[in-house]
Amino acid sequence: MPGLRFPDGFLWGTATAAHQVEGGNVNNDWWLFEHDAAGICLEPSGDACDSWHRWGEDLDIVAGLGFGAYRFSLEWSRIEPEEGEWSSSSLEHYRAMCAGCHERGLVPIVTFHHFTSPRWLAARGGWEALDAPERFARFCEQAVGRLGDLVGWACTLNEPNIVAMMGYGYGIFPPAVRDWDRRLRVNDALCRAHRLATEALRSGPGEFPVGLTLSMNDWQAVPGGEERLAELRSESEDVYLEATAGDDFVGVQTYSRVRVDASGMLGPEPGVPVTQMGYEYWPLALGATVRRAAEVSGLPVVVTENGIGTEDDDQRHAFVTEALRALHSCIEDGVDVRGYVHWSLLDNFEWVLGYGPTFGLVSVDRETFDRHPKPSAGWLGSLAKANELEVP
Ligand code: GCO
């Protein structure tokens, strides 16, 4: 049977994030949070995947598998270790990563903030500091000044909705605040940070698409849950989708669906398998969120994260196959989808849960840091190279 072909020039990549793979990120709010004796982190990030030193090996794997893009993030606390103090060597490190992508035929998709903030900003109130958006924009200006000519795509903020919800609403990310009003105010601060950062990135060297990435769920109301669903989705997604006005794309990051009744979010439906994260196994969610992001924002969409925490690589293969079929259906219906970036390249530090959940196409020996591609890595890389999904 003919396969499902994706548009010419479709971007196929895989993703990581600085704090989850580099190791030794001691100068940010997450390092402090991980070492809080009264905290909830199962284990510290420690050396992570030692990608601060092994990034060349990572890029070799990405290119060797057949992908055309690599998404990674800059660690703000390395580049600006103290307020207004800039590390030239850290900027050169990330410039070498961008150049290394180009040398291997990979488009660098650079995320400027992936959950972690410098200790000095956290000490001043984090995203509640009145000038936090301006400090972030200044960091983006400094970074793009050194990297802009090599950036392929730029993501200003990774999942700002999660930063606000988990850090200021549920209190399970730094600064562990549980105050819904403060969470809503941080939404506004992050939307402003995105706007100022976008201006800074566009003012620097280089020409590249700019957008934010958003954690999006396939929201489904059980009878009577419609109004509550609209409320929850509005404060966690729509407020950010509306802030993308004028952007070049919106990054959609989807893992599952969420059912809602009149009182709020429901747990997994009995009988539906769940993944290592406790999410329902729901690959079709990607089609729903891509359609909604395009509809609300009116922008081209890049899937900047999709994947599954599972120890069963065959399940990962099946999950991604169904997610890509749903994505292809969006494209057939006219949705402007520019790429698919799989989360993640490596099994890595999954925040509060530590190294338990395994999202990687490649496993990493926790002692030697040796990389071991799983069968799904070769399958997805070959699919990327062919730009076609074989239909079983
Ligand atoms: C997120 C982050 C990633 C996670 C991934 C799996 O969406 O939370 O972008 O850092 O590791 O989503 O949970």
Coordinates of C-alpha atoms and ligand atoms in Angstrom, one line a residue:
M1 CA 0.0 0.0 0.0
P2 CA 1.3 3.5 -0.8
G3 CA 2.5 5.3 2.3
L4 CA 1.4 8.6 3.7
R5 CA 3.7 11.2 2.2
F6 CA 4.4 14.5 4.1
P7 CA 4.9 17.8 2.3
D8 CA 8.2 18.5 0.6
G9 CA 10.6 20.3 3.0
F10 CA 8.7 18.9 6.1
L11 CA 11.0 19.3 9.1
W12 CA 11.7 16.0 10.9
G13 CA 13.6 16.2 14.2
T14 CA 14.1 15.1 17.7
A15 CA 14.4 17.2 20.9
T16 CA 16.2 17.6 24.2
A17 CA 16.5 20.4 26.8
A18 CA 19.6 21.8 28.5
H19 CA 18.8 20.9 32.1
Q20 CA 17.5 17.5 31.2
V21 CA 20.6 16.3 29.3
E22 CA 23.6 18.6 29.8
G23 CA 24.5 17.8 33.4
G24 CA 26.0 20.0 36.1
N25 CA 23.5 22.9 35.7
V26 CA 24.1 24.0 39.2
N27 CA 23.3 27.7 38.8
N28 CA 19.5 27.6 38.1
D29 CA 16.3 27.3 40.1
W30 CA 15.8 23.7 39.3
W31 CA 19.1 22.6 40.8
L32 CA 18.1 24.3 44.1
F33 CA 14.6 22.8 43.9
E34 CA 16.0 19.3 43.3
H35 CA 18.2 19.6 46.4
D36 CA 15.5 20.9 48.8
A37 CA 15.4 18.3 51.5
A38 CA 11.7 19.0 52.0
G39 CA 11.1 19.0 48.3
I40 CA 9.3 16.5 46.1
C41 CA 12.0 15.7 43.4
L42 CA 12.7 11.9 43.4
E43 CA 16.3 12.6 42.5
P44 CA 18.6 15.4 41.4
S45 CA 19.6 15.9 37.7
G46 CA 23.3 15.5 38.5
D47 CA 25.3 14.7 35.4
A48 CA 22.1 14.1 33.4
C49 CA 23.3 12.6 30.0
D50 CA 26.6 14.5 30.1
S51 CA 25.5 16.2 26.9
W52 CA 27.4 19.4 27.8
H53 CA 30.5 17.3 26.7
R54 CA 28.8 14.7 24.4
W55 CA 26.7 17.0 22.3
G56 CA 28.7 16.2 19.2
E57 CA 27.9 12.5 19.7
D58 CA 24.3 13.4 20.1
L59 CA 24.3 15.3 16.8
D60 CA 26.1 12.4 15.1
I61 CA 23.2 10.1 16.2
V62 CA 20.5 12.5 15.1
A63 CA 22.0 13.0 11.7
G64 CA 23.0 9.3 11.3
L65 CA 19.4 8.2 12.0
G66 CA 18.1 10.3 9.2
F67 CA 16.6 13.4 10.9
G68 CA 16.9 16.8 9.4
A69 CA 16.6 18.9 12.6
Y70 CA 17.6 19.0 16.2
R71 CA 15.8 20.9 18.9
F72 CA 17.8 21.9 22.0
S73 CA 17.7 24.7 24.5
L74 CA 20.1 27.3 25.8
E75 CA 20.8 27.3 29.6
W76 CA 20.2 30.9 30.6
S77 CA 22.1 30.5 33.9
R78 CA 25.3 29.4 32.1
I79 CA 25.1 32.4 29.7
E80 CA 24.2 35.0 32.3
P81 CA 25.5 33.4 35.6
E82 CA 25.0 36.7 37.5
E83 CA 22.7 39.5 36.4
G84 CA 24.3 41.5 33.7
E85 CA 27.4 39.2 33.6
W86 CA 27.8 37.3 30.3
S87 CA 29.7 34.1 29.8
S88 CA 31.5 34.3 26.4
S89 CA 32.6 30.6 26.7
S90 CA 29.0 29.4 27.2
L91 CA 27.8 31.5 24.2
E92 CA 30.6 30.0 22.2
H93 CA 29.6 26.5 23.4
Y94 CA 26.1 27.0 22.0
R95 CA 27.4 28.6 18.8
A96 CA 29.5 25.5 18.3
M97 CA 26.4 23.4 18.7
C98 CA 24.5 25.4 16.1
A99 CA 27.5 25.2 13.8
G100 CA 27.7 21.4 14.5
C101 CA 24.1 21.1 13.4
H102 CA 24.8 22.8 10.1
E103 CA 27.9 20.7 9.5
R104 CA 25.8 17.6 9.8
G105 CA 22.9 18.8 7.7
L106 CA 20.7 19.5 10.7
V107 CA 18.5 22.6 11.2
P108 CA 19.1 23.9 14.7
I109 CA 15.7 24.6 16.5
V110 CA 16.9 26.7 19.4
T111 CA 14.7 27.1 22.5
F112 CA 15.7 30.1 24.6
H113 CA 14.0 29.1 27.8
H114 CA 13.1 25.5 28.8
F115 CA 11.7 25.7 32.3
T116 CA 14.9 26.7 34.1
S117 CA 15.8 30.3 35.2
P118 CA 19.0 31.6 36.8
R119 CA 19.3 31.5 40.6
W120 CA 19.7 35.3 40.6
L121 CA 16.3 35.8 38.9
A122 CA 14.7 33.2 41.2
A123 CA 16.1 35.1 44.2
R124 CA 14.4 38.3 42.9
G125 CA 10.9 36.6 42.5
G126 CA 11.3 34.6 39.3
W127 CA 8.6 35.3 36.8
E128 CA 6.8 37.5 39.4
A129 CA 9.7 40.0 39.4
L130 CA 8.3 43.0 37.7
D131 CA 11.3 43.2 35.2
A132 CA 11.5 39.5 34.5
P133 CA 10.2 39.8 31.0
E134 CA 12.7 42.6 30.3
R135 CA 15.6 40.5 31.8
F136 CA 14.6 37.6 29.6
A137 CA 14.4 39.8 26.5
R138 CA 17.9 41.1 27.3
F139 CA 19.2 37.6 27.6
C140 CA 17.6 36.8 24.2
E141 CA 19.3 39.9 22.7
Q142 CA 22.7 38.8 24.0
A143 CA 22.3 35.2 22.9
V144 CA 20.9 36.0 19.4
G145 CA 23.8 38.5 19.0
R146 CA 26.2 35.5 19.1
L147 CA 24.1 32.8 17.6
G148 CA 21.5 34.5 15.3
D149 CA 23.3 33.9 12.0
L150 CA 23.2 30.1 12.7
V151 CA 19.7 29.7 14.3
G152 CA 17.3 27.7 12.1
W153 CA 14.0 28.1 14.1
A154 CA 13.7 30.0 17.4
C155 CA 11.3 29.0 20.3
T156 CA 11.3 31.8 22.8
L157 CA 9.7 29.9 25.8
N158 CA 9.1 26.2 26.1
E159 CA 5.6 25.6 27.6
P160 CA 5.1 28.9 29.5
N161 CA 1.7 27.5 30.4
I162 CA 3.4 24.7 32.3
V163 CA 5.9 27.0 34.0
A164 CA 3.0 29.1 35.3
M165 CA 0.6 26.2 36.2
M166 CA 3.2 23.9 37.8
G167 CA 5.4 26.5 39.4
Y168 CA 2.7 28.9 40.7
G169 CA -0.6 26.9 40.6
Y170 CA 0.2 23.3 41.6
G171 CA 3.5 24.1 43.3
I172 CA 5.4 21.1 41.9
F173 CA 7.9 23.2 39.9
P174 CA 10.0 26.0 41.3
P175 CA 9.1 28.2 43.1
A176 CA 6.5 25.7 44.5
V177 CA 3.8 28.3 44.9
R178 CA 0.2 27.2 45.1
D179 CA -1.8 30.3 44.4
W180 CA -4.2 30.4 41.4
D181 CA -4.3 34.2 41.2
R182 CA -0.5 34.4 41.2
R183 CA -0.5 31.7 38.5
L184 CA -2.8 33.8 36.3
R185 CA -0.5 36.9 36.8
V186 CA 2.5 34.8 35.8
N187 CA 0.6 33.9 32.6
D188 CA 0.5 37.6 31.8
A189 CA 4.2 38.0 32.6
L190 CA 5.2 35.1 30.4
C191 CA 3.1 36.4 27.5
R192 CA 4.8 39.7 27.8
A193 CA 8.2 38.0 28.1
H194 CA 7.4 36.2 24.8
R195 CA 6.5 39.4 23.0
L196 CA 9.6 41.2 24.2
A197 CA 11.8 38.2 23.4
T198 CA 10.3 37.9 19.9
E199 CA 11.2 41.6 19.3
A200 CA 14.7 41.0 20.6
L201 CA 15.3 37.9 18.4
R202 CA 14.0 39.6 15.3
S203 CA 16.2 42.6 15.9
G204 CA 19.4 40.6 16.0
P205 CA 21.4 38.9 13.3
G206 CA 19.9 36.1 11.2
E207 CA 16.5 35.5 9.6
F208 CA 14.5 32.6 11.2
P209 CA 11.0 31.8 12.2
V210 CA 10.1 32.7 15.9
G211 CA 7.4 31.3 18.0
L212 CA 6.6 29.8 21.4
T213 CA 5.9 26.2 22.3
L214 CA 2.8 25.2 24.2
S215 CA 1.8 22.1 26.1
M216 CA -1.6 21.3 24.7
N217 CA -4.1 18.6 25.6
D218 CA -7.0 17.1 23.6
W219 CA -9.6 18.4 26.0
Q220 CA -12.8 16.3 26.1
A221 CA -15.9 17.2 28.1
V222 CA -18.0 14.5 29.6
P223 CA -21.7 15.6 29.7
G224 CA -21.9 18.6 32.0
G225 CA -18.2 19.4 31.8
E226 CA -18.3 21.8 28.8
E227 CA -18.2 25.0 30.8
R228 CA -15.4 23.9 33.1
L229 CA -13.5 22.6 30.1
A230 CA -13.7 26.0 28.5
E231 CA -12.4 27.7 31.7
L232 CA -9.5 25.3 32.1
R233 CA -8.5 25.4 28.5
S234 CA -8.7 29.2 28.4
E235 CA -6.4 29.8 31.3
S236 CA -3.9 27.1 30.4
E237 CA -3.8 27.4 26.6
D238 CA -5.9 30.0 24.9
V239 CA -4.3 32.9 26.8
Y240 CA -1.0 31.9 25.2
L241 CA -2.4 31.1 21.8
E242 CA -3.8 34.6 21.7
A243 CA -0.3 36.0 22.6
T244 CA 1.1 34.4 19.4
A245 CA -0.3 37.2 17.3
G246 CA 2.4 38.3 14.8
D247 CA 4.5 35.1 15.4
D248 CA 5.8 33.0 12.6
F249 CA 4.6 29.6 14.0
V250 CA 3.2 28.0 17.1
G251 CA 5.0 25.0 18.6
V252 CA 2.5 22.3 19.7
Q253 CA 3.6 19.8 22.4
T254 CA 1.0 17.1 23.0
Y255 CA 1.1 13.7 24.8
S256 CA -2.5 12.8 25.6
R257 CA -6.1 13.9 26.2
V258 CA -7.7 15.2 29.3
R259 CA -11.4 14.5 30.2
V260 CA -13.3 17.2 32.1
D261 CA -16.6 17.1 34.1
A262 CA -18.4 19.9 35.8
S263 CA -16.0 19.7 38.8
G264 CA -12.8 19.6 36.8
M265 CA -10.2 17.3 35.2
L266 CA -10.8 13.6 35.5
G267 CA -8.3 10.8 35.8
P268 CA -7.7 8.2 33.2
E269 CA -10.8 6.5 32.0
P270 CA -11.1 2.9 33.3
G271 CA -9.9 0.5 30.6
V272 CA -7.7 3.0 28.8
P273 CA -4.0 2.1 29.2
V274 CA -1.7 4.7 30.8
T275 CA 1.9 5.6 30.2
Q276 CA 4.8 6.0 32.7
M277 CA 3.6 9.5 33.3
G278 CA 0.1 8.4 34.2
Y279 CA -1.2 9.9 31.0
E280 CA -3.9 8.0 29.0
Y281 CA -2.4 6.2 26.0
W282 CA -4.1 8.6 23.5
P283 CA -2.0 9.2 20.3
L284 CA -4.9 10.7 18.4
A285 CA -4.6 13.7 20.8
L286 CA -2.0 15.2 18.4
G287 CA -4.5 15.7 15.6
A288 CA -7.0 17.5 17.9
T289 CA -4.4 19.9 19.3
V290 CA -2.8 20.7 16.0
R291 CA -6.2 21.6 14.5
R292 CA -7.0 23.8 17.5
A293 CA -3.7 25.6 17.6
A294 CA -4.0 26.4 13.9
E295 CA -7.6 27.5 14.3
V296 CA -7.1 29.7 17.3
S297 CA -3.7 31.2 16.3
G298 CA -4.1 31.3 12.5
L299 CA -0.4 30.4 12.3
P300 CA 1.6 27.5 10.8
V301 CA 2.1 24.7 13.3
V302 CA 5.3 22.8 14.1
V303 CA 4.9 19.8 16.4
T304 CA 7.8 20.6 18.7
E305 CA 7.2 17.8 21.1
N306 CA 5.3 14.5 20.8
G307 CA 6.3 11.1 22.2
I308 CA 5.6 8.6 25.0
G309 CA 7.2 7.7 28.3
T310 CA 7.3 3.9 28.0
E311 CA 9.8 1.1 28.5
D312 CA 8.1 -0.8 25.6
D313 CA 9.7 0.4 22.4
D314 CA 7.1 -1.4 20.3
Q315 CA 4.5 0.6 22.1
R316 CA 6.4 3.8 21.2
H317 CA 6.4 2.7 17.5
A318 CA 2.7 2.1 17.6
F319 CA 2.0 5.4 19.4
V320 CA 4.0 7.5 17.0
T321 CA 2.5 5.7 14.0
E322 CA -1.0 6.6 15.2
A323 CA 0.0 10.2 16.1
L324 CA 1.6 10.7 12.7
R325 CA -1.5 9.3 10.9
A326 CA -3.6 11.9 12.8
L327 CA -1.1 14.6 11.9
H328 CA -1.2 13.6 8.2
S329 CA -5.0 13.8 8.3
C330 CA -4.6 17.4 9.5
I331 CA -2.4 18.2 6.6
E332 CA -4.8 16.5 4.2
D333 CA -7.5 18.8 5.6
G334 CA -5.4 21.8 4.8
V335 CA -3.8 22.6 8.2
D336 CA -0.4 24.2 7.6
V337 CA 2.0 21.8 9.5
R338 CA 5.7 22.5 8.9
G339 CA 7.3 19.7 11.0
Y340 CA 7.4 17.0 13.6
V341 CA 10.0 17.0 16.4
H342 CA 10.0 13.9 18.6
W343 CA 10.4 14.1 22.3
S344 CA 13.0 12.9 23.1
L345 CA 16.3 12.0 21.5
L346 CA 17.6 10.6 24.9
D347 CA 16.1 9.1 28.0
N348 CA 16.7 12.0 30.3
F349 CA 15.9 13.9 33.5
E350 CA 12.1 14.1 33.6
W351 CA 11.9 16.9 36.2
V352 CA 10.2 15.9 39.5
L353 CA 10.2 12.2 38.4
G354 CA 13.9 12.0 37.8
Y355 CA 15.2 9.3 35.4
G356 CA 12.3 6.9 35.8
P357 CA 10.2 7.9 32.8
T358 CA 11.9 7.0 29.5
F359 CA 10.9 9.1 26.5
G360 CA 14.1 8.6 24.5
L361 CA 14.6 7.1 21.1
V362 CA 18.0 6.4 22.6
S363 CA 18.7 4.9 26.0
V364 CA 21.7 6.3 28.1
D365 CA 23.8 4.2 30.5
R366 CA 23.5 6.1 33.8
E367 CA 27.1 5.3 34.7
T368 CA 29.1 5.4 31.4
F369 CA 26.7 7.7 29.5
D370 CA 27.0 5.4 26.5
R371 CA 24.1 6.0 24.1
H372 CA 22.1 3.0 22.8
P373 CA 19.6 3.7 20.0
K374 CA 16.3 1.7 20.4
P375 CA 14.6 0.1 17.4
S376 CA 12.2 3.0 17.2
A377 CA 15.1 5.4 16.6
G378 CA 16.0 3.7 13.3
W379 CA 12.4 3.4 12.3
L380 CA 11.5 7.1 12.9
G381 CA 14.8 8.2 11.4
S382 CA 14.2 6.2 8.2
L383 CA 10.6 7.6 8.1
A384 CA 12.1 11.1 8.3
K385 CA 14.5 10.4 5.5
A386 CA 11.8 9.0 3.3
N387 CA 9.4 11.8 4.4
E388 CA 6.7 9.1 4.3
L389 CA 4.9 7.0 6.9
E390 CA 4.4 3.4 5.8
V391 CA 0.8 2.3 6.4
P392 CA 0.7 -1.1 8.0
Ligands
GCO1 C1 7.4 19.1 28.9 C2 8.8 19.4 28.6 C3 9.7 18.3 28.5 C4 9.2 17.0 29.1 C5 8.3 16.2 28.2 C6 7.9 14.9 28.8 O1 6.6 19.1 28.0 O2 7.2 18.9 30.1 O3 8.9 20.2 27.4 O4 10.8 18.8 29.2 O5 10.3 16.2 29.5 O6 7.2 16.9 27.8 O7 7.1 15.1 29.9

